[in-house]
RNA sequence: GCGGAUGUAGCUCAGCUGGUUAGAGCGCUGGAUUGUGGCUCCGGAGGCCGUGGGUUCGAACCCCAUCAUUCGCCCCA
């Protein structure tokens, strides 16, 4: 029986070319959120299971997390999401932190489930949270960041839409307007969450089944179906239009318009899975016809920090996964060609190792990343190796070059080879590196 | 947890109704060409046909099981 070379199910190996892409994506994320004054934090991958039992939602903890017992008999979980952890961290230093707090992290998260397209067992997720802001300036900032992120990757507004809803508004509609009980609302919320995946008549039938005969007679079922069809806030019944949660949404959308975020819309069917959201929720959807799906989202969760027995802290946050982001970038052809960090592949000609290494050391001291081929193979094989690695320059060092102190530097992309002094080579290589960074 | 599809060389795959030593392209490697790449030509390595069992004179092929990959469902960061 041979040892398997495959990575664990649902997890990925990152070969250099994959890691390069990850570094690119994470780098863009860091630059973008740091522009808004967010600071990076991190925490252990393992958390006691109690952290998730409190508020995440039952099924996720029991069926979709990695749970095991440590040697001391404690039940531990590999974190399936970052929000409980960051809430714990904030609660621990509730009194001493300077609010508003702007924090971000790019943790790896695990869920135990069957992998499928766009969803794996391990993924990385940019988490951006703002703590201590109770009004919608927090939501505005985070949606702005989400928008900025996608645009910094080269996306345009026609490629995605930002959909906004409010838990408070939905609570009012479900309880106040339709008169549903808690259990009924819960079932209905789950159903609405999947309504775009099912035929209209099936949805209508299943929705209708949730209502009691009395509620149905009072027209609640029809009221619901009517509501879900409406695209414009102006067409809503007056009691809903005038609700303060609706006013908040309208104000939010207006501000985003002013900021030229023109692809934000109200969407009454937007639910989001977690129970801990308390008010505004938002989600970013991929508009690509082949990949029309939710990419990432977030919302306000004012109650989580308070679960740790401290004074509550109003919080808004979102999480953006690397797998879905990559699918989005690939789908819209937004992935750049990434080159390795190595600037120069050095080819030794003849028996010049000792002298050549002195030159290479100098090259490195001047800031050039140089790999030396010591295989002694023929030059054409060594050039092929450089090509395979994606390195842009090869440099030849032989006895002739060493006495002249002029070295052959060949740009493999253009095929042009020139002879230059070491310092000239350094500036050529660095100029080229800067061009690629643009 | 449920359902579908697929497992043959490093990769993509072919392999007829079951018939002898299992094939191609690409890739890898060596040479033609001992100081210069993508073309060309010649040679070479590399396979328990996912694994176990069954049917048969005979199995990559048929049957059963199992494992893996993958797409979807459930659920949803």
Short mmCIF file of C-alpha atoms (C1' of nucleotides) in Angstrom, two decimals:
data_model
loop_
_atom_site.label_atom_id
_atom_site.label_comp_id
_atom_site.label_asym_id
_atom_site.label_seq_id
_atom_site.Cartn_x
_atom_site.Cartn_y
_atom_site.Cartn_z
CA UNK A 1 0.00 0.00 0.00
CA UNK A 2 1.56 3.25 -1.13
CA UNK A 3 1.34 6.43 0.87
CA UNK A 4 -1.10 8.80 -0.75
CA UNK A 5 0.28 12.02 -2.18
CA UNK A 6 -3.09 13.71 -2.05
CA UNK A 7 -3.91 16.42 0.45
CA UNK A 8 -6.68 15.79 2.94
CA UNK A 9 -10.19 15.91 1.46
CA UNK A 10 -11.44 19.42 0.97
CA UNK A 11 -8.07 20.98 1.79
CA UNK A 12 -5.51 22.27 -0.65
CA UNK A 13 -1.77 22.04 -1.12
CA UNK A 14 -0.32 25.36 -2.10
CA UNK A 15 2.44 24.79 -4.61
CA UNK A 16 4.53 27.89 -5.31
CA UNK A 17 2.30 29.04 -8.15
CA UNK A 18 -0.79 28.62 -5.92
CA UNK A 19 0.88 30.34 -3.01
CA UNK A 20 1.82 33.20 -5.31
CA UNK A 21 -1.85 33.72 -6.10
CA UNK A 22 -2.77 33.54 -2.44
CA UNK A 23 -0.09 36.09 -1.58
CA UNK A 24 -1.45 38.37 -4.27
CA UNK A 25 -5.01 38.13 -2.97
CA UNK A 26 -4.07 38.51 0.68
CA UNK A 27 -1.74 41.39 -0.14
CA UNK A 28 -4.53 43.23 -1.92
CA UNK A 29 -6.85 42.58 1.02
CA UNK A 30 -4.35 43.91 3.54
CA UNK A 31 -3.54 47.02 1.54
CA UNK A 32 -7.21 47.82 1.05
CA UNK A 33 -8.43 47.43 4.63
CA UNK A 34 -5.36 49.11 6.07
CA UNK A 35 -6.25 52.13 3.94
CA UNK A 36 -9.32 52.44 6.14
CA UNK A 37 -7.30 52.13 9.33
CA UNK A 38 -7.94 48.49 10.13
CA UNK A 39 -5.38 46.57 12.21
CA UNK A 40 -4.57 42.90 11.86
CA UNK A 41 -5.07 40.41 14.68
CA UNK A 42 -4.97 36.63 14.95
CA UNK A 43 -5.93 33.85 17.35
CA UNK A 44 -5.59 30.08 17.82
CA UNK A 45 -7.20 27.68 15.36
CA UNK A 46 -8.59 25.70 18.31
CA UNK A 47 -11.39 26.96 20.53
CA UNK A 48 -13.44 25.22 23.21
CA UNK A 49 -16.76 24.07 21.81
CA UNK A 50 -18.73 26.24 24.25
CA UNK A 51 -17.73 29.31 22.27
CA UNK A 52 -19.89 28.15 19.36
CA UNK A 53 -22.73 26.56 21.29
CA UNK A 54 -23.74 29.99 22.55
CA UNK A 55 -24.89 31.68 19.39
CA UNK A 56 -23.65 30.29 16.10
CA UNK A 57 -26.60 28.03 15.39
CA UNK A 58 -27.00 24.45 16.49
CA UNK A 59 -26.52 22.46 13.31
CA UNK A 60 -23.26 24.10 12.40
CA UNK A 61 -21.71 23.09 15.69
CA UNK A 62 -22.95 19.53 15.81
CA UNK A 63 -22.68 18.47 12.21
CA UNK A 64 -20.35 20.80 10.42
CA UNK A 65 -17.40 21.41 12.68
CA UNK A 66 -14.33 19.42 13.58
CA UNK A 67 -14.80 18.42 17.20
CA UNK A 68 -12.38 16.32 19.22
CA UNK A 69 -11.26 15.70 22.74
CA UNK A 70 -7.82 16.84 23.78
CA UNK A 71 -5.61 14.81 26.09
CA UNK A 72 -7.02 16.61 29.08
CA UNK A 73 -10.58 15.62 28.22
CA UNK A 74 -11.67 19.05 26.95
CA UNK A 75 -13.98 19.16 23.93
CA UNK A 76 -12.25 21.29 21.32
CA UNK A 77 -13.30 22.69 17.96
CA UNK A 78 -11.28 23.77 14.96
CA UNK A 79 -12.70 27.22 14.32
CA UNK A 80 -15.40 27.20 11.62
CA UNK A 81 -15.61 31.00 11.62
CA UNK A 82 -13.84 33.91 13.21
CA UNK A 83 -16.67 36.02 14.60
CA UNK A 84 -17.03 34.25 17.98
CA UNK A 85 -13.27 34.38 18.46
CA UNK A 86 -12.94 38.07 17.74
CA UNK A 87 -15.93 38.78 19.97
CA UNK A 88 -14.18 36.84 22.73
CA UNK A 89 -11.00 38.87 22.24
CA UNK A 90 -12.86 42.16 22.36
CA UNK A 91 -14.84 41.10 25.42
CA UNK A 92 -11.64 40.12 27.22
CA UNK A 93 -10.33 43.69 26.95
CA UNK A 94 -13.67 45.43 26.79
CA UNK A 95 -12.63 48.32 29.04
CA UNK A 96 -9.18 49.10 27.77
CA UNK A 97 -9.59 49.14 23.97
CA UNK A 98 -9.94 52.40 22.07
CA UNK A 99 -13.28 52.55 20.24
CA UNK A 100 -14.22 52.52 17.52
CA UNK A 101 -12.13 49.46 17.02
CA UNK A 102 -11.20 48.54 13.45
CA UNK A 103 -9.82 45.02 13.19
CA UNK A 104 -9.18 42.52 10.44
CA UNK A 105 -7.75 39.04 10.08
CA UNK A 106 -7.27 36.39 7.38
CA UNK A 107 -7.76 33.16 9.33
CA UNK A 108 -8.04 29.65 7.92
CA UNK A 109 -11.35 28.10 8.86
CA UNK A 110 -12.57 24.50 8.81
CA UNK A 111 -15.95 22.94 8.33
CA UNK A 112 -16.76 19.29 8.17
CA UNK A 113 -18.82 18.75 5.04
CA UNK A 114 -18.77 17.24 1.59
CA UNK A 115 -16.72 19.50 -0.65
CA UNK A 116 -18.36 20.92 -3.74
CA UNK A 117 -17.66 23.66 -6.25
CA UNK A 118 -16.68 26.85 -4.48
CA UNK A 119 -16.85 25.26 -1.03
CA UNK A 120 -14.09 23.31 0.61
CA UNK A 121 -13.37 22.06 4.09
CA UNK A 122 -10.55 24.49 4.67
CA UNK A 123 -10.63 28.02 3.43
CA UNK A 124 -9.21 31.38 4.30
CA UNK A 125 -11.50 34.26 5.00
CA UNK A 126 -10.83 37.94 5.29
CA UNK A 127 -12.75 39.13 8.35
CA UNK A 128 -13.31 42.86 8.73
CA UNK A 129 -15.09 44.17 11.81
CA UNK A 130 -15.80 47.52 13.37
CA UNK A 131 -16.69 47.61 17.07
CA UNK A 132 -18.34 50.41 18.98
CA UNK A 133 -20.35 52.21 16.31
CA UNK A 134 -24.11 52.02 16.76
CA UNK A 135 -25.25 54.05 13.74
CA UNK A 136 -25.15 53.20 10.04
CA UNK A 137 -21.82 54.93 9.43
CA UNK A 138 -20.38 51.53 10.38
CA UNK A 139 -22.41 49.67 7.73
CA UNK A 140 -21.53 52.32 5.18
CA UNK A 141 -17.83 51.98 5.89
CA UNK A 142 -17.86 48.20 5.62
CA UNK A 143 -19.87 48.12 2.41
CA UNK A 144 -17.53 50.73 1.05
CA UNK A 145 -14.56 48.55 1.95
CA UNK A 146 -16.19 45.48 0.36
CA UNK A 147 -16.76 47.49 -2.80
CA UNK A 148 -13.24 48.93 -2.74
CA UNK A 149 -11.80 45.44 -2.37
CA UNK A 150 -13.49 44.07 -5.45
CA UNK A 151 -12.62 47.15 -7.45
CA UNK A 152 -8.99 46.94 -6.41
CA UNK A 153 -8.94 43.47 -7.95
CA UNK A 154 -10.15 45.08 -11.15
CA UNK A 155 -13.86 44.30 -10.89
CA UNK A 156 -16.44 46.74 -12.20
CA UNK A 157 -19.93 47.39 -10.87
CA UNK A 158 -21.66 45.34 -13.55
CA UNK A 159 -19.84 42.23 -12.32
CA UNK A 160 -21.45 42.14 -8.89
CA UNK A 161 -24.31 43.56 -6.91
CA UNK A 162 -24.58 44.45 -3.25
CA UNK A 163 -27.86 43.42 -1.68
CA UNK A 164 -29.10 44.83 1.56
CA UNK A 165 -31.81 43.83 3.99
CA UNK A 166 -32.55 44.27 7.68
CA UNK A 167 -33.29 41.68 10.34
CA UNK A 168 -35.31 44.24 12.23
CA UNK A 169 -37.44 44.91 9.19
CA UNK A 170 -37.93 41.20 8.59
CA UNK A 171 -38.92 40.71 12.22
CA UNK A 172 -41.54 43.37 11.83
CA UNK A 173 -42.84 41.90 8.58
CA UNK A 174 -42.97 38.35 9.90
CA UNK A 175 -44.43 39.09 13.33
CA UNK A 176 -46.10 42.49 13.14
CA UNK A 177 -47.32 42.44 9.57
CA UNK A 178 -47.97 38.75 8.86
CA UNK A 179 -48.63 37.66 12.44
CA UNK A 180 -46.36 34.60 12.38
CA UNK A 181 -45.10 32.80 15.46
CA UNK A 182 -41.39 32.36 16.18
CA UNK A 183 -41.31 28.81 14.83
CA UNK A 184 -43.24 29.78 11.73
CA UNK A 185 -40.87 32.70 11.05
CA UNK A 186 -37.86 30.49 11.45
CA UNK A 187 -39.17 27.95 8.93
CA UNK A 188 -40.14 30.70 6.54
CA UNK A 189 -36.75 32.41 6.77
CA UNK A 190 -35.02 29.16 5.83
CA UNK A 191 -37.43 28.73 2.94
CA UNK A 192 -36.95 32.25 1.62
CA UNK A 193 -33.23 31.64 1.78
CA UNK A 194 -33.61 28.96 -0.89
CA UNK A 195 -36.41 30.47 -2.92
CA UNK A 196 -34.15 31.28 -5.87
CA UNK A 197 -33.19 27.62 -6.15
CA UNK A 198 -36.73 26.31 -6.60
CA UNK A 199 -39.56 26.76 -9.08
CA UNK A 200 -41.97 29.56 -8.20
CA UNK A 201 -45.03 27.34 -7.68
CA UNK A 202 -43.14 24.94 -5.42
CA UNK A 203 -42.01 27.84 -3.30
CA UNK A 204 -45.53 29.26 -3.15
CA UNK A 205 -46.94 25.91 -2.06
CA UNK A 206 -44.31 25.36 0.62
CA UNK A 207 -44.70 28.89 1.89
CA UNK A 208 -48.45 28.56 2.02
CA UNK A 209 -48.12 25.37 4.06
CA UNK A 210 -46.38 27.27 6.85
CA UNK A 211 -49.46 29.39 7.59
CA UNK A 212 -52.33 28.23 9.79
CA UNK A 213 -55.80 28.07 8.18
CA UNK A 214 -56.85 31.17 10.12
CA UNK A 215 -53.81 33.13 8.95
CA UNK A 216 -54.49 31.98 5.42
CA UNK A 217 -58.11 33.13 5.63
CA UNK A 218 -56.89 36.52 6.77
CA UNK A 219 -54.80 36.68 3.59
CA UNK A 220 -51.37 36.49 5.26
CA UNK A 221 -50.06 33.96 2.78
CA UNK A 222 -51.01 36.08 -0.21
CA UNK A 223 -49.60 39.17 1.47
CA UNK A 224 -46.25 37.42 1.78
CA UNK A 225 -46.11 36.28 -1.85
CA UNK A 226 -47.06 39.77 -2.94
CA UNK A 227 -44.31 41.32 -0.85
CA UNK A 228 -41.60 39.02 -2.14
CA UNK A 229 -42.39 40.02 -5.72
CA UNK A 230 -41.86 43.72 -5.10
CA UNK A 231 -38.65 45.21 -6.42
CA UNK A 232 -39.22 48.80 -5.39
CA UNK A 233 -39.40 50.07 -1.86
CA UNK A 234 -42.03 52.57 -3.00
CA UNK A 235 -44.45 49.78 -3.86
CA UNK A 236 -44.46 48.35 -0.32
CA UNK A 237 -47.47 48.75 1.93
CA UNK A 238 -47.41 51.93 3.96
CA UNK A 239 -46.85 50.27 7.37
CA UNK A 240 -43.66 48.72 6.06
CA UNK A 241 -42.50 51.78 4.18
CA UNK A 242 -42.85 53.88 7.29
CA UNK A 243 -41.11 51.47 9.62
CA UNK A 244 -37.91 52.90 11.11
CA UNK A 245 -35.84 49.90 9.89
CA UNK A 246 -36.93 50.75 6.35
CA UNK A 247 -35.95 54.36 6.86
CA UNK A 248 -32.52 53.14 7.85
CA UNK A 249 -32.19 51.06 4.69
CA UNK A 250 -33.29 53.97 2.51
CA UNK A 251 -30.78 56.28 4.12
CA UNK A 252 -28.05 53.67 3.72
CA UNK A 253 -28.79 53.19 0.03
CA UNK A 254 -28.88 56.95 -0.55
CA UNK A 255 -25.49 57.43 1.07
CA UNK A 256 -23.98 54.61 -0.95
CA UNK A 257 -25.37 56.24 -4.11
CA UNK A 258 -23.61 59.46 -3.15
CA UNK A 259 -20.40 57.48 -2.81
CA UNK A 260 -20.88 56.19 -6.37
CA UNK A 261 -21.65 52.69 -5.16
CA UNK A 262 -24.44 52.34 -7.67
CA UNK A 263 -24.89 48.58 -7.56
CA UNK A 264 -26.37 48.42 -4.06
CA UNK A 265 -30.02 47.38 -3.84
CA UNK A 266 -32.63 46.48 -1.26
CA UNK A 267 -33.48 42.78 -1.37
CA UNK A 268 -36.26 41.52 0.84
CA UNK A 269 -35.32 37.89 0.11
CA UNK A 270 -31.84 38.26 1.62
CA UNK A 271 -31.64 36.31 4.89
CA UNK A 272 -28.12 35.04 5.70
CA UNK A 273 -27.68 31.93 7.77
CA UNK A 274 -26.40 33.04 11.13
CA UNK A 275 -28.80 33.79 13.92
CA UNK A 276 -26.56 36.36 15.53
CA UNK A 277 -27.29 39.18 13.10
CA UNK A 278 -29.46 41.82 14.71
CA UNK A 279 -30.08 44.53 12.12
CA UNK A 280 -28.69 45.36 8.68
CA UNK A 281 -27.35 42.42 6.68
CA UNK A 282 -25.71 42.61 3.27
CA UNK A 283 -24.37 40.24 0.70
CA UNK A 284 -22.31 40.58 -2.46
CA UNK A 285 -23.53 38.56 -5.43
CA UNK A 286 -21.59 37.50 -8.47
CA UNK A 287 -23.47 38.63 -11.59
CA UNK A 288 -21.60 36.28 -13.91
CA UNK A 289 -24.21 34.17 -15.72
CA UNK A 290 -22.31 30.91 -15.05
CA UNK A 291 -21.66 31.64 -11.42
CA UNK A 292 -24.64 33.58 -10.19
CA UNK A 293 -24.22 33.13 -6.49
CA UNK A 294 -23.60 34.78 -3.20
CA UNK A 295 -19.93 35.52 -2.77
CA UNK A 296 -19.69 36.93 0.71
CA UNK A 297 -21.53 39.07 3.17
CA UNK A 298 -21.95 40.33 6.65
CA UNK A 299 -24.04 42.52 8.86
CA UNK A 300 -24.61 43.94 12.28
CA UNK A 301 -24.35 41.69 15.32
CA UNK A 302 -24.74 43.83 18.41
CA UNK A 303 -25.23 40.97 20.84
CA UNK A 304 -22.15 38.76 20.63
CA UNK A 305 -19.61 40.61 22.77
CA UNK A 306 -22.20 40.90 25.54
CA UNK A 307 -22.47 37.11 25.75
CA UNK A 308 -19.17 37.12 27.61
CA UNK A 309 -20.73 38.93 30.53
CA UNK A 310 -19.48 42.39 29.70
CA UNK A 311 -21.33 45.49 28.55
CA UNK A 312 -22.42 44.85 24.90
CA UNK A 313 -20.53 46.46 22.02
CA UNK A 314 -22.34 47.30 18.78
CA UNK A 315 -20.55 45.56 15.91
CA UNK A 316 -20.67 45.29 12.14
CA UNK A 317 -18.52 42.90 10.16
CA UNK A 318 -18.17 40.85 7.02
CA UNK A 319 -16.19 37.85 5.88
CA UNK A 320 -14.86 37.18 2.40
CA UNK A 321 -13.65 33.70 1.51
CA UNK A 322 -10.66 33.00 -0.69
CA UNK A 323 -12.32 30.17 -2.63
CA UNK A 324 -15.31 32.18 -3.75
CA UNK A 325 -13.18 35.23 -4.43
CA UNK A 326 -10.87 33.22 -6.63
CA UNK A 327 -13.82 31.76 -8.52
CA UNK A 328 -15.10 35.29 -9.06
CA UNK A 329 -11.75 36.59 -10.29
CA UNK A 330 -11.29 33.61 -12.58
CA UNK A 331 -14.82 33.88 -13.93
CA UNK A 332 -14.34 37.52 -14.84
CA UNK A 333 -10.81 37.00 -16.10
CA UNK A 334 -9.29 39.27 -13.48
CA UNK A 335 -6.34 37.16 -12.38
CA UNK A 336 -3.01 38.69 -13.32
CA UNK A 337 0.01 36.73 -14.50
CA UNK A 338 2.10 36.34 -11.43
CA UNK A 339 5.83 35.81 -11.56
CA UNK A 340 8.02 34.24 -8.91
CA UNK A 341 10.02 36.37 -6.50
CA UNK A 342 13.24 35.19 -8.12
CA UNK A 343 14.56 37.91 -10.44
CA UNK A 344 17.52 36.15 -12.00
CA UNK A 345 18.50 32.58 -12.77
CA UNK A 346 22.29 32.32 -12.83
CA UNK A 347 23.89 29.93 -15.29
CA UNK A 348 27.49 28.94 -14.68
CA UNK A 349 29.63 28.31 -17.72
CA UNK A 350 32.66 26.17 -17.07
CA UNK A 351 34.37 25.56 -13.76
CA UNK A 352 33.81 28.99 -12.20
CA UNK A 353 31.80 28.19 -9.10
CA UNK A 354 33.96 29.96 -6.49
CA UNK A 355 34.44 33.19 -8.44
CA UNK A 356 30.86 33.21 -9.65
CA UNK A 357 29.50 32.90 -6.13
CA UNK A 358 31.36 36.06 -5.15
CA UNK A 359 29.53 37.89 -7.93
CA UNK A 360 26.19 36.40 -6.96
CA UNK A 361 26.67 37.39 -3.33
CA UNK A 362 27.28 40.96 -4.47
CA UNK A 363 24.16 40.80 -6.59
CA UNK A 364 22.10 39.71 -3.60
CA UNK A 365 23.58 42.41 -1.41
CA UNK A 366 22.31 44.93 -3.95
CA UNK A 367 18.81 43.55 -3.55
CA UNK A 368 18.45 41.15 -6.45
CA UNK A 369 16.90 37.74 -5.82
CA UNK A 370 19.14 35.27 -7.59
CA UNK A 371 19.05 31.48 -7.85
CA UNK A 372 22.17 29.66 -9.07
CA UNK A 373 22.06 26.54 -11.19
CA UNK A 374 24.93 24.34 -10.06
CA UNK A 375 23.83 21.26 -11.96
CA UNK A 376 26.57 21.59 -14.58
CA UNK A 377 24.08 20.70 -17.30
CA UNK A 378 24.27 22.26 -20.72
CA UNK A 379 23.17 25.87 -20.99
CA UNK A 380 20.03 25.06 -22.98
CA UNK A 381 18.77 22.76 -20.23
CA UNK A 382 19.40 25.42 -17.64
CA UNK A 383 17.53 28.02 -19.66
CA UNK A 384 14.62 25.62 -19.93
CA UNK A 385 14.62 25.28 -16.17
CA UNK A 386 14.47 29.06 -15.79
CA UNK A 387 11.56 29.17 -18.24
CA UNK A 388 9.71 26.49 -16.38
CA UNK A 389 10.08 28.40 -13.16
CA UNK A 390 8.81 31.56 -14.85
CA UNK A 391 11.95 33.54 -14.02
CA UNK A 392 12.34 36.46 -16.38
CA UNK A 393 16.12 36.84 -16.56
CA UNK A 394 19.01 34.46 -16.96
CA UNK A 395 22.53 35.63 -16.30
CA UNK A 396 25.61 33.91 -17.67
CA UNK A 397 28.81 33.75 -15.68
CA UNK A 398 31.89 32.21 -17.28
CA UNK A 399 35.60 32.94 -17.18
CA UNK A 400 35.28 35.51 -19.96
CA UNK A 401 32.64 37.47 -18.00
CA UNK A 402 34.62 37.24 -14.81
CA UNK A 403 37.71 38.83 -16.36
CA UNK A 404 35.74 41.50 -18.26
CA UNK A 405 33.40 42.13 -15.33
CA UNK A 406 30.60 42.32 -17.90
CA UNK A 407 27.90 39.71 -17.58
CA UNK A 408 25.42 38.41 -20.06
CA UNK A 409 21.87 39.17 -19.01
CA UNK A 410 19.09 37.74 -21.11
CA UNK A 411 15.45 38.69 -20.93
CA UNK A 412 13.63 35.47 -21.65
CA UNK A 413 10.39 37.22 -22.52
CA UNK A 414 11.94 39.31 -25.29
CA UNK A 415 14.88 37.05 -26.13
CA UNK A 416 17.27 40.00 -25.98
CA UNK A 417 20.68 39.43 -24.43
CA UNK A 418 23.08 42.21 -23.46
CA UNK A 419 26.35 42.45 -21.60
CA UNK A 420 26.48 44.82 -18.67
CA UNK A 421 28.27 45.63 -15.46
CA UNK A 422 26.83 44.24 -12.28
CA UNK A 423 25.36 47.55 -11.13
CA UNK A 424 23.70 48.11 -14.51
CA UNK A 425 22.18 44.63 -14.29
CA UNK A 426 20.82 45.43 -10.86
CA UNK A 427 18.97 48.48 -12.13
CA UNK A 428 17.63 46.67 -15.20
CA UNK A 429 16.26 43.89 -13.06
CA UNK A 430 14.77 46.22 -10.49
CA UNK A 431 13.12 48.40 -13.13
CA UNK A 432 11.53 45.32 -14.57
CA UNK A 433 10.28 44.24 -11.16
CA UNK A 434 8.69 47.66 -10.57
CA UNK A 435 6.96 47.53 -13.96
CA UNK A 436 5.31 44.28 -12.98
CA UNK A 437 4.07 45.66 -9.69
CA UNK A 438 1.98 48.27 -11.45
"C1'" G B 1 -26.24 12.40 5.99
"C1'" C B 2 -28.64 11.54 0.60
"C1'" G B 3 -28.23 11.04 -4.90
"C1'" G B 4 -25.58 11.06 -9.85
"C1'" A B 5 -20.91 10.64 -12.65
"C1'" U B 6 -15.85 8.97 -13.01
"C1'" G B 7 -11.24 5.87 -11.57
"C1'" U B 8 -5.94 2.88 -17.37
"C1'" A B 9 1.67 6.34 -17.53
"C1'" G B 10 3.28 12.67 -14.15
"C1'" C B 11 -1.19 15.07 -17.23
"C1'" U B 12 -5.37 14.49 -20.99
"C1'" C B 13 -7.37 10.26 -22.70
"C1'" A B 14 -7.95 5.63 -26.35
"C1'" G B 15 -8.42 0.46 -25.56
"C1'" C B 16 -14.10 -3.10 -30.28
"C1'" U B 17 -19.25 -8.24 -28.32
"C1'" G B 18 -14.10 -10.65 -22.50
"C1'" G B 19 -8.78 -13.23 -26.23
"C1'" U B 20 -1.97 -13.49 -26.16
"C1'" U B 21 3.81 -9.06 -24.63
"C1'" A B 22 -1.45 -2.44 -22.46
"C1'" G B 23 -1.52 2.31 -26.44
"C1'" A B 24 -1.35 7.70 -28.17
"C1'" G B 25 -0.45 12.87 -27.47
"C1'" C B 26 1.72 16.09 -24.13
"C1'" G B 27 5.28 16.09 -20.19
"C1'" C B 28 9.97 13.96 -18.14
"C1'" U B 29 15.01 12.27 -19.39
"C1'" G B 30 19.52 11.59 -22.69
"C1'" G B 31 21.59 12.69 -27.46
"C1'" A B 32 21.99 15.26 -32.42
"C1'" U B 33 23.97 20.73 -30.58
"C1'" U B 34 30.50 20.22 -24.45
"C1'" G B 35 28.46 28.98 -24.05
"C1'" U B 36 22.26 30.10 -25.05
"C1'" G B 37 15.03 28.56 -24.74
"C1'" G B 38 9.94 27.48 -27.16
"C1'" C B 39 11.07 24.32 -33.83
"C1'" U B 40 13.00 19.50 -35.81
"C1'" C B 41 15.00 14.45 -35.57
"C1'" C B 42 16.61 9.95 -32.77
"C1'" G B 43 16.80 7.08 -28.21
"C1'" G B 44 15.16 6.05 -22.93
"C1'" A B 45 12.56 5.73 -18.33
"C1'" G B 46 7.82 5.46 -16.52
"C1'" G B 47 1.60 0.99 -15.55
"C1'" C B 48 -0.35 -4.65 -9.82
"C1'" C B 49 -5.73 -0.82 -15.59
"C1'" G B 50 -7.89 2.62 -7.66
"C1'" U B 51 -8.24 -1.75 -4.04
"C1'" G B 52 -10.38 -6.58 -2.50
"C1'" G B 53 -13.36 -10.57 -3.84
"C1'" G B 54 -16.40 -13.28 -7.56
"C1'" U B 55 -17.79 -15.34 -12.66
"C1'" U B 56 -14.66 -17.55 -16.70
"C1'" C B 57 -10.08 -21.79 -19.99
"C1'" G B 58 -9.03 -16.49 -20.04
"C1'" A B 59 -10.93 -9.97 -17.01
"C1'" A B 60 -8.62 -3.09 -17.97
"C1'" C B 61 -13.52 -4.85 -19.97
"C1'" C B 62 -18.89 -8.62 -16.72
"C1'" C B 63 -20.86 -8.93 -11.19
"C1'" C B 64 -20.39 -7.52 -5.85
"C1'" A B 65 -18.00 -4.77 -2.19
"C1'" U B 66 -14.79 -0.98 -0.81
"C1'" C B 67 -11.87 3.40 -1.28
"C1'" A B 68 -10.93 7.87 -3.87
"C1'" U B 69 -12.17 11.99 -7.05
"C1'" U B 70 -16.05 15.06 -8.77
"C1'" C B 71 -21.01 17.40 -9.49
"C1'" G B 72 -25.45 18.26 -7.01
"C1'" C B 73 -28.88 17.96 -2.49
"C1'" C B 74 -29.21 18.98 2.82
"C1'" C B 75 -26.79 23.03 5.24
"C1'" C B 76 -24.34 27.49 4.70
"C1'" A B 77 -18.54 31.03 6.53
#
